[in-house]
Amino acid sequence: KESLDQGLQKTKETFFSKITKAIAGKSSVDEEVLDNLEEALVSADVGIETTIQIIKRIEARVARDKYVGAGELNKLLQEEIEAVLVEAPEQGYRNFEIPADKKPYVILVVGVNGVGKTTTIGKLAHNYKKAGKQVILGAADTFRAAAVDQLTIWSERVGVPIVKQAMGSDPGAVAFDTMQSAMAKGADVVIIDTAGRLHNKAHLMEELGKIKRVIKKVVPDAPHEVLLVLDGSTGQNALVQAQQFTATTDVSALAITKLDGTAKGGVVLAIASQLKIPVKYIGVGEKIDDLLIFDRHEFVDSLFK
Ligand code: GDP
């Protein structure tokens, strides 16, 4: 909770001050309050579509409840913002538990280079290991030597094995090796890194499709999770990137990184509400413990504090 408040500090400063200004001295929700709120939300990187959605909800709520006092306005706003966020359907991941019938639990990690993919994989591996799970990493981003090197450093830091091949080798072959190794070791969790930028969209789609097929050869119902990593500090660009990625491949969950040090954290609301894909994790720093489980209530609550 504390690290969430701390991680969101910059976003909170802008968001809260704008919201506070928007409703300052108001004891009921009139046209002016709604206009001010709209402006505040948009400038906090919540994005136009999500902002309109929130404003509409507030209008409906005010029409229903008739009078809303100044003290209630904050609470109402929080509730309606929270309501546009999707809740992750399955909650076991909050304790880094894995479903009993999914062993090994296979996570395919996708996203553009530089967003914090490797770091997020390292943090995830650390959390699963801490929860007593046997983890194995697969370095299937074979396009950049640095990607394999970075992942290797994380594997050593966390103390989990990594499967890799020479740079430029077939990502499908690395994925297959990783899966076979996981089966041989009786691993609980497999986390596979993928290349973020290939020649074009069709190529990326083909490559990810191939990796998925190879994984299925070993575990037919895997991957159990396709985690898209996005850089929250890029604001609305992260939303655009997310839309492009989800048009390319099925994504089941999101991790939004670098929310520390940015005032654009409102984009989490835009991404979560527009894509209808649950945000599972948020990154609030470069260190191993700087990955938080996303909770929409806690998140919105923290923005308003
Ligand atoms: P990749 O290319 O997507 O694998 O990105 P990396 O994992 O190598 O991360 C790129 C840079 O972002 C590195 O310097 C990381 O330390 C940094 N980074 C990753 N996640 C976070 C985060 O949540 N907060 C901050 N401040 N930096 C992060």
XYZ file of C-alpha atoms and ligand atoms in Angstrom:
333
model
C 0.000 0.000 0.000
C 2.785 2.344 0.932
C 4.800 1.482 -2.152
C 1.702 2.063 -4.257
C 1.190 5.520 -2.788
C 4.862 6.229 -3.271
C 4.976 4.824 -6.790
C 2.006 6.916 -7.859
C 3.271 10.082 -6.215
C 3.705 12.142 -9.383
C 0.426 11.047 -10.900
C -1.333 11.754 -7.643
C 0.038 15.251 -7.440
C -1.319 16.270 -10.836
C -4.435 14.137 -10.793
C -5.561 15.044 -7.332
C -4.826 18.735 -7.610
C -6.781 18.934 -10.857
C -9.721 16.987 -9.516
C -9.706 19.033 -6.338
C -9.747 22.239 -8.341
C -12.511 20.914 -10.557
C -14.845 20.385 -7.627
C -13.594 23.080 -5.250
C -16.354 24.917 -3.452
C -19.062 22.965 -5.241
C -21.912 21.433 -3.356
C -23.694 19.941 -6.341
C -22.800 18.592 -9.739
C -23.656 21.158 -12.365
C -22.514 21.694 -15.929
C -19.451 23.586 -14.793
C -18.300 20.837 -12.454
C -18.680 18.262 -15.206
C -16.712 20.410 -17.642
C -13.945 20.924 -15.121
C -13.862 17.246 -14.283
C -13.668 16.333 -17.937
C -10.754 18.658 -18.432
C -8.998 17.364 -15.326
C -9.357 13.726 -16.364
C -8.195 14.309 -19.930
C -5.151 16.255 -18.824
C -4.283 13.501 -16.353
C -3.869 11.140 -19.330
C -7.094 9.282 -18.705
C -7.867 9.797 -22.393
C -10.966 11.172 -24.045
C -12.986 7.987 -24.472
C -12.546 6.816 -20.914
C -13.175 10.317 -19.628
C -16.471 10.503 -21.519
C -17.407 7.117 -20.112
C -16.705 8.325 -16.578
C -18.543 11.626 -17.068
C -21.580 9.793 -18.432
C -21.621 7.521 -15.408
C -21.455 10.512 -13.098
C -24.291 12.235 -14.947
C -26.473 9.147 -14.694
C -25.650 8.751 -11.043
C -26.411 12.397 -10.256
C -29.690 12.218 -12.183
C -30.647 9.199 -10.116
C -29.503 10.424 -6.730
C -30.680 14.005 -7.382
C -28.666 15.967 -4.897
C -25.023 15.247 -4.254
C -23.281 17.195 -1.528
C -19.692 18.395 -1.698
C -18.451 15.692 0.634
C -20.021 12.960 -1.424
C -18.672 14.173 -4.720
C -15.228 12.775 -4.138
C -16.567 9.380 -3.166
C -18.941 9.284 -6.099
C -16.142 10.147 -8.470
C -13.932 7.410 -7.070
C -16.671 4.837 -7.382
C -17.489 5.723 -10.955
C -13.838 5.707 -11.996
C -13.383 2.333 -10.374
C -16.425 1.012 -12.188
C -14.902 1.510 -15.641
C -11.968 -0.760 -14.786
C -12.197 -4.483 -15.424
C -11.487 -6.834 -12.589
C -9.296 -9.839 -13.307
C -11.587 -12.894 -13.323
C -9.271 -15.215 -11.501
C -7.786 -14.012 -8.274
C -5.269 -16.714 -7.323
C -2.449 -14.833 -8.996
C -2.581 -12.277 -6.209
C -0.623 -14.711 -4.062
C 1.349 -16.060 -6.991
C -0.601 -19.268 -6.766
C -1.114 -21.381 -9.847
C -4.196 -23.456 -10.665
C -3.644 -27.088 -9.679
C -4.503 -28.362 -13.160
C -2.023 -26.047 -14.847
C 1.419 -27.303 -14.145
C 3.618 -26.013 -15.511
C 1.836 -22.662 -15.712
C 3.132 -21.060 -18.897
C 3.356 -17.288 -19.272
C 4.277 -15.778 -22.623
C 5.503 -12.217 -22.235
C 5.062 -9.796 -25.145
C 5.697 -6.110 -25.702
C 7.881 -3.620 -27.507
C 11.560 -3.330 -26.560
C 12.388 -0.914 -23.794
C 9.043 -1.022 -22.016
C 10.451 -3.048 -19.131
C 9.682 -6.564 -20.339
C 12.860 -8.178 -19.040
C 12.624 -6.390 -15.716
C 9.003 -7.472 -15.316
C 9.941 -11.088 -16.066
C 12.677 -10.909 -13.426
C 10.283 -9.461 -10.846
C 7.625 -12.054 -11.659
C 10.130 -14.889 -11.364
C 11.214 -13.507 -8.007
C 7.634 -13.387 -6.722
C 6.793 -16.895 -7.888
C 9.984 -18.198 -6.362
C 9.210 -16.451 -3.098
C 5.827 -18.179 -3.164
C 7.664 -21.500 -3.293
C 7.279 -22.159 -6.996
C 9.935 -23.666 -9.188
C 10.455 -21.235 -12.044
C 12.222 -21.515 -15.399
C 12.876 -18.714 -17.881
C 13.035 -18.997 -21.667
C 14.998 -16.404 -23.670
C 13.036 -16.513 -26.923
C 13.893 -12.923 -27.850
C 16.808 -14.038 -29.962
C 16.945 -10.883 -32.055
C 18.948 -8.836 -29.616
C 21.993 -10.183 -27.803
C 21.296 -7.657 -25.047
C 17.876 -9.188 -24.388
C 19.388 -12.589 -23.647
C 22.160 -11.028 -21.567
C 19.701 -8.983 -19.506
C 17.464 -11.960 -18.890
C 20.487 -14.016 -17.885
C 21.430 -11.375 -15.324
C 17.905 -11.504 -13.908
C 17.955 -15.307 -13.787
C 21.132 -15.125 -11.712
C 19.781 -12.374 -9.490
C 16.612 -14.331 -8.771
C 18.296 -17.717 -8.758
C 16.230 -19.500 -11.382
C 17.401 -21.451 -14.439
C 17.259 -19.975 -17.930
C 17.103 -21.719 -21.291
C 18.783 -19.860 -24.126
C 20.487 -20.360 -27.455
C 22.827 -18.344 -29.623
C 21.603 -14.990 -30.826
C 19.655 -15.209 -34.051
C 18.518 -18.758 -33.414
C 14.913 -19.777 -33.926
C 12.659 -18.407 -31.129
C 10.388 -21.434 -31.569
C 13.317 -23.748 -30.899
C 14.153 -21.847 -27.701
C 10.518 -22.041 -26.588
C 10.468 -25.781 -27.274
C 13.715 -26.324 -25.349
C 12.360 -24.306 -22.456
C 9.149 -26.339 -22.325
C 11.021 -29.639 -22.474
C 13.384 -28.534 -19.770
C 10.422 -27.433 -17.639
C 8.817 -30.858 -18.009
C 12.066 -32.666 -17.184
C 12.587 -30.551 -14.072
C 8.947 -30.658 -13.003
C 8.827 -26.846 -12.992
C 5.734 -25.016 -11.722
C 6.033 -21.827 -13.754
C 7.544 -21.144 -17.182
C 8.081 -17.545 -18.264
C 9.039 -17.012 -21.892
C 10.394 -13.720 -23.235
C 9.644 -12.803 -26.848
C 10.991 -10.251 -29.303
C 9.055 -7.012 -29.298
C 9.852 -5.553 -32.668
C 10.130 -7.586 -35.800
C 10.097 -6.390 -39.387
C 6.386 -5.750 -39.404
C 3.078 -6.663 -37.836
C 2.513 -9.733 -39.991
C 5.922 -11.050 -39.075
C 5.322 -10.457 -35.378
C 1.972 -12.236 -35.587
C 3.555 -15.169 -37.374
C 6.409 -15.396 -34.905
C 4.193 -15.306 -31.822
C 1.832 -17.788 -33.448
C 4.692 -20.138 -34.045
C 5.938 -19.867 -30.460
C 2.425 -20.598 -29.198
C 2.148 -23.677 -31.429
C 5.481 -24.988 -30.216
C 4.445 -24.496 -26.580
C 1.205 -26.401 -27.258
C 3.159 -29.353 -28.599
C 4.416 -29.865 -25.060
C 1.459 -28.552 -23.026
C -1.717 -28.428 -25.156
C -3.630 -25.823 -23.116
C -0.646 -23.483 -22.795
C 0.279 -20.654 -22.833
C -2.041 -20.030 -19.901
C -1.278 -16.361 -19.924
C -0.129 -13.913 -22.582
C 1.120 -10.923 -20.647
C 1.535 -7.653 -22.519
C 3.996 -5.244 -20.910
C 3.401 -1.528 -21.487
C 5.381 1.541 -20.449
C 3.004 3.746 -18.469
C 5.328 6.745 -18.642
C 4.545 7.096 -22.341
C 0.953 8.014 -21.512
C -1.497 7.759 -24.391
C 1.200 6.149 -26.569
C 0.997 3.118 -24.329
C -2.703 2.855 -25.153
C -1.990 3.031 -28.883
C 0.696 0.372 -28.531
C -1.677 -1.821 -26.575
C -4.307 -1.516 -29.295
C -1.767 -2.489 -31.935
C -0.571 -5.483 -29.953
C -4.005 -6.803 -29.132
C -4.858 -6.631 -32.825
C -1.816 -8.806 -33.494
C -2.162 -11.485 -30.856
C -4.499 -12.601 -28.072
C -3.472 -10.890 -24.866
C -4.913 -12.098 -21.566
C -3.347 -9.737 -19.054
C -1.417 -6.487 -18.808
C 1.552 -5.236 -16.834
C 2.041 -1.469 -16.837
C 5.532 -0.341 -15.876
C 7.354 2.831 -14.878
C 4.468 4.430 -13.045
C 6.996 5.860 -10.624
C 8.422 9.124 -11.845
C 5.561 9.873 -14.235
C 2.486 12.051 -13.919
C 0.814 10.044 -16.678
C -0.437 7.217 -14.479
C -3.996 8.085 -15.440
C -3.295 6.113 -18.586
C -3.799 2.940 -16.559
C -7.478 3.883 -16.396
C -7.575 4.461 -20.148
C -5.856 1.186 -20.978
C -7.831 -0.940 -18.559
C -11.192 0.471 -19.568
C -10.616 0.640 -23.318
C -9.065 -2.774 -23.822
C -11.251 -4.700 -21.402
C -8.190 -6.725 -20.479
C -7.307 -6.906 -16.807
C -4.245 -5.099 -15.562
C -2.581 -7.638 -13.299
C 0.656 -5.919 -12.389
C 2.110 -2.462 -12.189
C 5.788 -1.555 -12.065
C 6.836 1.191 -9.678
C 10.615 1.000 -9.850
C 13.638 -0.809 -11.220
C 14.248 -3.064 -8.249
C 13.214 -6.660 -7.749
C 10.427 -5.838 -5.290
C 8.980 -3.000 -7.351
C 6.209 -5.030 -8.951
C 2.774 -4.612 -7.417
C -0.406 -6.575 -7.896
C -2.926 -4.218 -9.455
C -6.079 -3.717 -7.455
C -8.516 -1.256 -8.991
C -9.905 -0.169 -5.648
C -6.495 0.426 -4.114
C -5.326 2.167 -7.260
C -8.192 4.644 -7.423
C -8.120 5.104 -3.672
C -4.444 5.967 -3.870
C -5.037 8.514 -6.657
C -7.448 10.380 -4.432
C -5.241 10.560 -1.389
P 12.836 -4.432 -22.216
O 13.684 -3.944 -23.354
O 11.398 -4.249 -22.484
O 13.157 -5.795 -21.779
O 13.127 -3.421 -21.017
P 14.011 -3.588 -19.691
O 13.373 -4.556 -18.776
O 15.412 -3.824 -20.067
O 13.811 -2.146 -19.060
C 14.190 -0.956 -19.712
C 14.582 0.058 -18.644
O 13.437 0.422 -17.887
C 15.595 -0.451 -17.660
O 16.503 0.582 -17.354
C 14.761 -0.818 -16.437
O 15.484 -0.714 -15.229
C 13.672 0.227 -16.506
N 12.422 -0.178 -15.839
C 11.705 -1.300 -16.020
N 10.586 -1.301 -15.251
C 10.592 -0.143 -14.554
C 9.712 0.483 -13.583
O 8.653 -0.035 -13.209
N 10.090 1.700 -13.110
C 11.250 2.338 -13.519
N 11.524 3.524 -13.005
N 12.068 1.790 -14.417
C 11.771 0.573 -14.933
